[in-house]
Coordinates of C-alpha atoms in Angstrom, one line a residue:
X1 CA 127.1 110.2 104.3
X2 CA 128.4 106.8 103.4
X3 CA 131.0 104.7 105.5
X4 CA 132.9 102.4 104.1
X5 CA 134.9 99.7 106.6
X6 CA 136.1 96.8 105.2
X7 CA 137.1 95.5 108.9
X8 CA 134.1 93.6 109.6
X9 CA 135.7 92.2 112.9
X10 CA 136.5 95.1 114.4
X11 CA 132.4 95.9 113.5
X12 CA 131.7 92.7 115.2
X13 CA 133.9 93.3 118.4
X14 CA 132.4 97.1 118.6
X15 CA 128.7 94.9 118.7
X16 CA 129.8 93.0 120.6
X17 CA 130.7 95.1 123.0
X18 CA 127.7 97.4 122.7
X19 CA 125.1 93.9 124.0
X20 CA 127.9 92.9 127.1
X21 CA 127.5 96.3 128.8
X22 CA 123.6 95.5 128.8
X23 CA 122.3 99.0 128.7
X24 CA 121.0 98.6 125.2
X25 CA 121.1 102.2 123.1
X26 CA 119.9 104.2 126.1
X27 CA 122.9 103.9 127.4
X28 CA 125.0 105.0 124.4
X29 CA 122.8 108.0 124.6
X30 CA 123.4 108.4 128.0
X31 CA 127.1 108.3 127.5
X32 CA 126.6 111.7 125.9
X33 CA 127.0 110.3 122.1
X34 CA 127.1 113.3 119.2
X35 CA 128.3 110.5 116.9
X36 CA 126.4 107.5 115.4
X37 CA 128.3 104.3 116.1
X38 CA 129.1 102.6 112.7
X39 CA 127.3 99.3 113.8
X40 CA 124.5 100.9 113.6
X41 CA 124.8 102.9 110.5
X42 CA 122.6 101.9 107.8
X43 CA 123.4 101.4 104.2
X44 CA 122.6 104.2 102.0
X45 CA 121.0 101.9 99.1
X46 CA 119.0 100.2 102.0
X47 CA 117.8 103.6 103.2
X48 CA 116.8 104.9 99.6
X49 CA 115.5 101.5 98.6
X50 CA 112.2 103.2 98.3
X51 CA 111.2 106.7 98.2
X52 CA 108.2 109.0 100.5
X53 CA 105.2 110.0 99.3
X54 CA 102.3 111.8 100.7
X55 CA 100.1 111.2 98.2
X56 CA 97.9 108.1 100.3
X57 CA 96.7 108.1 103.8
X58 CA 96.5 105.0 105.8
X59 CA 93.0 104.0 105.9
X60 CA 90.9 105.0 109.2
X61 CA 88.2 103.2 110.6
X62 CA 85.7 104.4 113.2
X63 CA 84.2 102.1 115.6
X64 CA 81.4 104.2 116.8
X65 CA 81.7 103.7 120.1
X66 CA 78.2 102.9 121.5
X67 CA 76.6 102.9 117.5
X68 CA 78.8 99.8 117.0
X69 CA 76.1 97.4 116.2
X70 CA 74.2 100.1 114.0
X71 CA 77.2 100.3 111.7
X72 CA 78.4 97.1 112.3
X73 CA 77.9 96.0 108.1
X74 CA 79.9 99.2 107.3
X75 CA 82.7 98.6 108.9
X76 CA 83.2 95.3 108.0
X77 CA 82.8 96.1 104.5
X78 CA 85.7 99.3 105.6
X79 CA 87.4 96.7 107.0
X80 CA 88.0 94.4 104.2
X81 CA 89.0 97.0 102.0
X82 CA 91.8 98.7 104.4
X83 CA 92.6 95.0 104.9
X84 CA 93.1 93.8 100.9
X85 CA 94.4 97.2 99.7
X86 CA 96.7 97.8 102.7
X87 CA 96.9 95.3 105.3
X88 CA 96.4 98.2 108.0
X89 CA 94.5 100.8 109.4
X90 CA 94.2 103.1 112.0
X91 CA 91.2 102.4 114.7
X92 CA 89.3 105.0 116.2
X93 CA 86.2 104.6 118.8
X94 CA 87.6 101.4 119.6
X95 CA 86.9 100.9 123.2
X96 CA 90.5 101.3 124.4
X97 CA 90.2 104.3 126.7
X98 CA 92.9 107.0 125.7
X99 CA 94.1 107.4 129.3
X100 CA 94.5 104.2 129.5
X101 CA 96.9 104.3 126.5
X102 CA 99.0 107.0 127.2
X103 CA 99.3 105.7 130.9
X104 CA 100.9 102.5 129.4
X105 CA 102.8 104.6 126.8
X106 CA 104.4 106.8 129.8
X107 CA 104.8 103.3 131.5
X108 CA 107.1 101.6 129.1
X109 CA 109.0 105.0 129.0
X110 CA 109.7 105.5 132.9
X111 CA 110.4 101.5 132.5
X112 CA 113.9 102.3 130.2
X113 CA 114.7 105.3 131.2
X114 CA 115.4 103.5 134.5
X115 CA 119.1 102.4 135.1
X116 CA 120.3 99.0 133.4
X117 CA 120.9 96.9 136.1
X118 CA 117.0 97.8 137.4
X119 CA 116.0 96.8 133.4
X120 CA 118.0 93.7 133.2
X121 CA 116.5 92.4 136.9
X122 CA 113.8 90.6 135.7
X123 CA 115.1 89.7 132.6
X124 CA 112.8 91.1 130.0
X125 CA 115.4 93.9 128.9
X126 CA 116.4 93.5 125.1
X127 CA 118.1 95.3 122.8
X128 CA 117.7 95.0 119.1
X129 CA 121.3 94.0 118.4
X130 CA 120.6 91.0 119.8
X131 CA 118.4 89.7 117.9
X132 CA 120.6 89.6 114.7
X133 CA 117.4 89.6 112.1
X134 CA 118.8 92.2 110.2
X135 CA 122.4 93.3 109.2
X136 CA 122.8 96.1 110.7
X137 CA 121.3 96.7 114.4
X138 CA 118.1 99.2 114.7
X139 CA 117.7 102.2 116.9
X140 CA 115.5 100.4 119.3
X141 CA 115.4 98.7 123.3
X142 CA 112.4 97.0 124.2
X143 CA 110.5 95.2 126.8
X144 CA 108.8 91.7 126.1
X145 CA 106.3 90.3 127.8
X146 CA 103.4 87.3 126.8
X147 CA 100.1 86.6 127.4
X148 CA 99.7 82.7 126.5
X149 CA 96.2 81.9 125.8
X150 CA 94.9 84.9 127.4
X151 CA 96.6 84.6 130.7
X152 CA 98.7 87.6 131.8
X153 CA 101.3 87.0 134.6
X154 CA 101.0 90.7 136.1
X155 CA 103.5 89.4 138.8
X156 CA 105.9 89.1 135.8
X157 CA 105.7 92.4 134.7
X158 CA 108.1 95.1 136.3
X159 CA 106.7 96.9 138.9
X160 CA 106.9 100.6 137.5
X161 CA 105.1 100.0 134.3
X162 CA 102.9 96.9 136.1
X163 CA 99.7 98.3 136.6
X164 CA 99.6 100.4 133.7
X165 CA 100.6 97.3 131.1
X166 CA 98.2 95.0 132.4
X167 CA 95.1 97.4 132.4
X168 CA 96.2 98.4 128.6
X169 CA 96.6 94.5 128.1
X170 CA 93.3 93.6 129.0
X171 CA 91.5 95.8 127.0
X172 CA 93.7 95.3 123.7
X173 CA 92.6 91.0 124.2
X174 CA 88.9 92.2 124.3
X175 CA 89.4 94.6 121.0
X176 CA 91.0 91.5 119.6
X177 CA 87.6 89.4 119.6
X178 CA 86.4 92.7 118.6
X179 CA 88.5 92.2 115.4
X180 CA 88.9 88.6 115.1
X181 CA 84.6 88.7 114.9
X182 CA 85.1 91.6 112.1
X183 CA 87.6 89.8 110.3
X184 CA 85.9 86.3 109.9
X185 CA 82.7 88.2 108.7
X186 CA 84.9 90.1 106.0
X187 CA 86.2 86.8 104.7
X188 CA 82.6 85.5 104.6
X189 CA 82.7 83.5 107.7
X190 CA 80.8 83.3 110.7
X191 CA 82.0 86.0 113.4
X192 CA 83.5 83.0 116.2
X193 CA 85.6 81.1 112.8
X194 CA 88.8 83.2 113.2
X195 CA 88.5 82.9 117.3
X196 CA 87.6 79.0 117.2
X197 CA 90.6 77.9 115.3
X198 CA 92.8 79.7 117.6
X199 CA 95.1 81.4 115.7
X200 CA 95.4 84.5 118.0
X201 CA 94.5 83.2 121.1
X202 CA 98.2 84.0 122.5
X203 CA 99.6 87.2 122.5
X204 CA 103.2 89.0 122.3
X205 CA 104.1 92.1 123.7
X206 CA 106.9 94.2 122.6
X207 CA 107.3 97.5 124.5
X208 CA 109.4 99.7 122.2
X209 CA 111.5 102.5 123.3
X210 CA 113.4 104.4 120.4
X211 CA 115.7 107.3 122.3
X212 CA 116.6 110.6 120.7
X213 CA 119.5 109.4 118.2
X214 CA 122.4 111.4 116.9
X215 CA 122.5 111.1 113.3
X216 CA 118.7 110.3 112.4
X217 CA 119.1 109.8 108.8
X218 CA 121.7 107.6 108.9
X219 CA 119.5 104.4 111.7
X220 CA 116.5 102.6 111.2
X221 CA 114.6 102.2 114.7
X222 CA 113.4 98.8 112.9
X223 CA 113.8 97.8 109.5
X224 CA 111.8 97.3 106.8
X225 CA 109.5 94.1 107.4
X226 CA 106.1 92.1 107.6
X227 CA 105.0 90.4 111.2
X228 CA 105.3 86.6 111.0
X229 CA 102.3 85.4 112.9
X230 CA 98.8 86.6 112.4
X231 CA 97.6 90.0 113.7
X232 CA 99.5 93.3 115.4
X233 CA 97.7 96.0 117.5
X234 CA 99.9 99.0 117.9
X235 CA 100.2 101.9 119.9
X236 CA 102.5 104.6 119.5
X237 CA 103.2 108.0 121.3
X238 CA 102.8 111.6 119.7
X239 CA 106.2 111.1 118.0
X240 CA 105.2 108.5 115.6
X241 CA 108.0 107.1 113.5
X242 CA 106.0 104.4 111.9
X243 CA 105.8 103.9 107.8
X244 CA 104.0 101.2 106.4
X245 CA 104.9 100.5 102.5
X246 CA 102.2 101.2 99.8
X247 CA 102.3 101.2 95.9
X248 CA 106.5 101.0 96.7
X249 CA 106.3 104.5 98.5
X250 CA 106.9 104.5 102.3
X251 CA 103.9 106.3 103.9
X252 CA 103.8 107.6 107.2
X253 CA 101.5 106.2 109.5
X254 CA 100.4 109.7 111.6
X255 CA 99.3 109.9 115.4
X256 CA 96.0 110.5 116.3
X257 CA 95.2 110.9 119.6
X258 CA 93.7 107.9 121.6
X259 CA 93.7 105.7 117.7
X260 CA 95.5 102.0 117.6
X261 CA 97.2 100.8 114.6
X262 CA 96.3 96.8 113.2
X263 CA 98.8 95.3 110.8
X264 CA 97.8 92.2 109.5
X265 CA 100.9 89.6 109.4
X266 CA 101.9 87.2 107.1
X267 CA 99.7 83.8 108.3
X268 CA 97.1 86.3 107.8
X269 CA 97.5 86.5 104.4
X270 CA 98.2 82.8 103.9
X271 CA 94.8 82.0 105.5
X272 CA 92.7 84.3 103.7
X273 CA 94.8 83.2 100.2
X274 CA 95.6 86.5 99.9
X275 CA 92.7 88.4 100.2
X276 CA 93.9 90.3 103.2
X277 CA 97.8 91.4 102.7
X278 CA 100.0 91.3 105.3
X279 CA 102.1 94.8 105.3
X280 CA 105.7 95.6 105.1
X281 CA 106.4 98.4 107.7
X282 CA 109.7 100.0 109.3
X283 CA 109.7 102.5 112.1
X284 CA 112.1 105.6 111.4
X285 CA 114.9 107.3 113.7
X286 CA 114.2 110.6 115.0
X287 CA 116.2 113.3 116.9
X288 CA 112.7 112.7 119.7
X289 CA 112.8 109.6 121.8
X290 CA 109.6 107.6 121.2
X291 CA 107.5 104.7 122.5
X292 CA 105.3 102.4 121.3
X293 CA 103.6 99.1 122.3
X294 CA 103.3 96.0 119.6
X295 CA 101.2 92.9 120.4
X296 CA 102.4 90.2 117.9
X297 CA 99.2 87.9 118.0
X298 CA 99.8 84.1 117.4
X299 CA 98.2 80.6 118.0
X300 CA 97.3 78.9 121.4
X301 CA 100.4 77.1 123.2
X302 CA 98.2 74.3 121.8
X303 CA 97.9 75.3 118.3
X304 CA 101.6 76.2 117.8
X305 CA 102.2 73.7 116.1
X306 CA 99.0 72.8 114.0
X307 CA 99.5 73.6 110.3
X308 CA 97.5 76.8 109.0
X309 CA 97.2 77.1 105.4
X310 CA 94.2 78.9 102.7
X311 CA 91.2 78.4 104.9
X312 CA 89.0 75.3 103.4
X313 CA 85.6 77.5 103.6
X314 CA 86.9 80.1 100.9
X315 CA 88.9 78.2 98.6
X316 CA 87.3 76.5 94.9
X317 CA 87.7 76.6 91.7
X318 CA 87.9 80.1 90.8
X319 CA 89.9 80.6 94.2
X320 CA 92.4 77.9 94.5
X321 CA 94.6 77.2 97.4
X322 CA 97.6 79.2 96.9
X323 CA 100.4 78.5 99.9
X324 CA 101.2 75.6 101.8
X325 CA 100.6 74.5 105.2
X326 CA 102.3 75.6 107.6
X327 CA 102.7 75.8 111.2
X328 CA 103.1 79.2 113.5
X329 CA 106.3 77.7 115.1
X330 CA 107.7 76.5 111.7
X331 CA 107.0 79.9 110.3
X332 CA 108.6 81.7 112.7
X333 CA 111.9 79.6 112.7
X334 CA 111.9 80.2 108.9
X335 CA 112.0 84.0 109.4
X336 CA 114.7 83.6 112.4
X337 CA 117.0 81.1 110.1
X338 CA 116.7 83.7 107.4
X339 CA 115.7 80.9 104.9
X340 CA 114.7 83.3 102.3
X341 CA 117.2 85.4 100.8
X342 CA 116.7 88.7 99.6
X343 CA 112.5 88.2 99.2
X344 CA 109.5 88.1 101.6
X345 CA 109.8 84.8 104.2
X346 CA 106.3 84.1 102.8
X347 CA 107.6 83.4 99.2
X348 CA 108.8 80.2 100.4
X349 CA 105.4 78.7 101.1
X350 CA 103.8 80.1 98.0
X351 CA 102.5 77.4 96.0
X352 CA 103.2 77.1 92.2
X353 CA 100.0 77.4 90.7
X354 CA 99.1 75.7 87.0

């Protein structure tokens, strides 16, 4: 199906409509919609941009559980493949307990399916039309919440979903200096190097909640793109939805129950001098509603504004420094302004090499 409209206002009053009654696409759902609004309908060349293919699995790694240590050298070395050939993986064994998962999973989901003015009282209530990142709105209301240097405000959190967010929260910080540990080892550091320089010490949360939508084929729950900051732990429900992009084929990134998706993000890859890639990913629209839960890693409230840049301990000769410095709060702005047109937000840091 393609739309043509050459009346872009009348597209803009219809959006802007849609964010002023502040019940985000839940509420077009609710309104009994069989049609998909045309703000939200996404260009056929952007849809087809790339094709499917089954042909790769995203790479799994198994924690162990309780043989950990044992297998510690393995998994590193696992770890630092999935991370320079993909930029994610699926984690199994990890120490997350899967009840405690699905709780928060089923948390976020009783959360929206509450009535708008009960979402919108504390303020946390979005809609991805608001954000105006991409040109056409995604298939997607969330629920943001932070945890700034490791300190959760549980009092902050909405009551229905409180308990079960902040248990889930506590145990995806500890898998982080899990991670951060395996990662600093991978690039030939010592395990406390990624933790000391505090470039995940502060996390994001984004509570995701893609309803059931009308035309599937025709909406993006989110768009094709890479994380800005550093690191992204992800859970998602038994719908999944998630493609990550590999060898220009869009792979689906499958549900297995009780695992926990990393991406790495794009200061990732600029610290490591791209060693580790940070991967482009879009989450699909389905005719299922589906939840998942992103935490968008990123510097200390201190450290926001301390440049990063190809990390002194791996660069020489052979391996020159290959982007710029550049701080988390500079980066970020860069990817809000849109300064890069058409390409990757990281181009514009890339350094010209000799």
């Amino acid at each position: 199906m393609e739309v043509i409209n050459n009346d872009l206002n009348l597209i803009e009053e219809e959006l802007k409509r849609f964010v002023e009654t502040k019940a985000g696409v839940k509420g077009l759902v609710d309104s009994g919609l069989v049609k998909l609004p045309i703000t939200f309908i996404q260009s056929p060349q952007f849809l087809s941009k790339y094709s499917s293919s089954s042909r790769n699995t995203v790479p799994v790694i198994d924690f162990n559980g309780s043989s950990f240590a044992d297998k510690r050298k393995q998994i590193v070395d696992e770890l630092s493949q999935a991370s320079e050939a993909w930029g994610v993986f699926l984690l199994i064994n990890h120490g997350v307990p899967a009840d405690v998962i699905d709780d928060a999973l089923q948390g976020v989901k009783m959360f929206h399916e509450q009535p708008p003015e009960v979402k919108n009282a504390d303020g946390n209530f979005f809609t991805s039309a608001q954000l105006k990142l991409a040109p056409v709105p995604c298939w997607r209301d969330y629920l943001n919440y932070s945890c700034i240097d490791g300190y959760l405000n549980e009092e902050a959190l909405p009551q229905i979903c409180r308990h079960a967010l902040s248990e889930y929260t506590k145990y995806v910080l500890q898998l982080k200096l899990t991670l951060s540990e395996l990662l600093s080892e991978a690039l030939g550091l010592c395990p406390d190097y990624i933790e000391k320089i505090e470039c995940m010490s502060s996390g994001n949360f984004v509570a995701n909640y893609y309803p059931a939508c009308p035309e599937p084929d025709l909406a993006l729950g989110i768009s094709d793109h890479s994380d800005p900051f550093f690191m992204t732990i992800l859970a998602q429900d038994n719908v999944g939805g998630l493609q990550v992009l590999y060898d220009d084929h869009w792979v689906d990134v499958p549900y297995m129950k009780g695992s926990l998706i990393v991406n790495l993000s794009d200061m990732m890859q600029i610290i490591s001098n791209d060693k580790f890639k940070s991967v482009v990913h879009r989450a699909v629209s389905g005719d299922a509603t589906r939840t998942s839960i992103a935490c968008h890693f990123k510097p200390s409230s201190a450290k926001m504004e301390t440049p990063y840049g190809p990390l002194q301990e791996i660069i020489s000769d052979d391996n020159p420094p290959m982007y710029a410095h550049v701080s988390a709060h500079e980066y970020f702005r860069s990817v809000r302004m849109k300064e890069v047109k058409g390409g990757a937000p990281i181009s514009k840091f890339k350094l010209q090499q000799a």
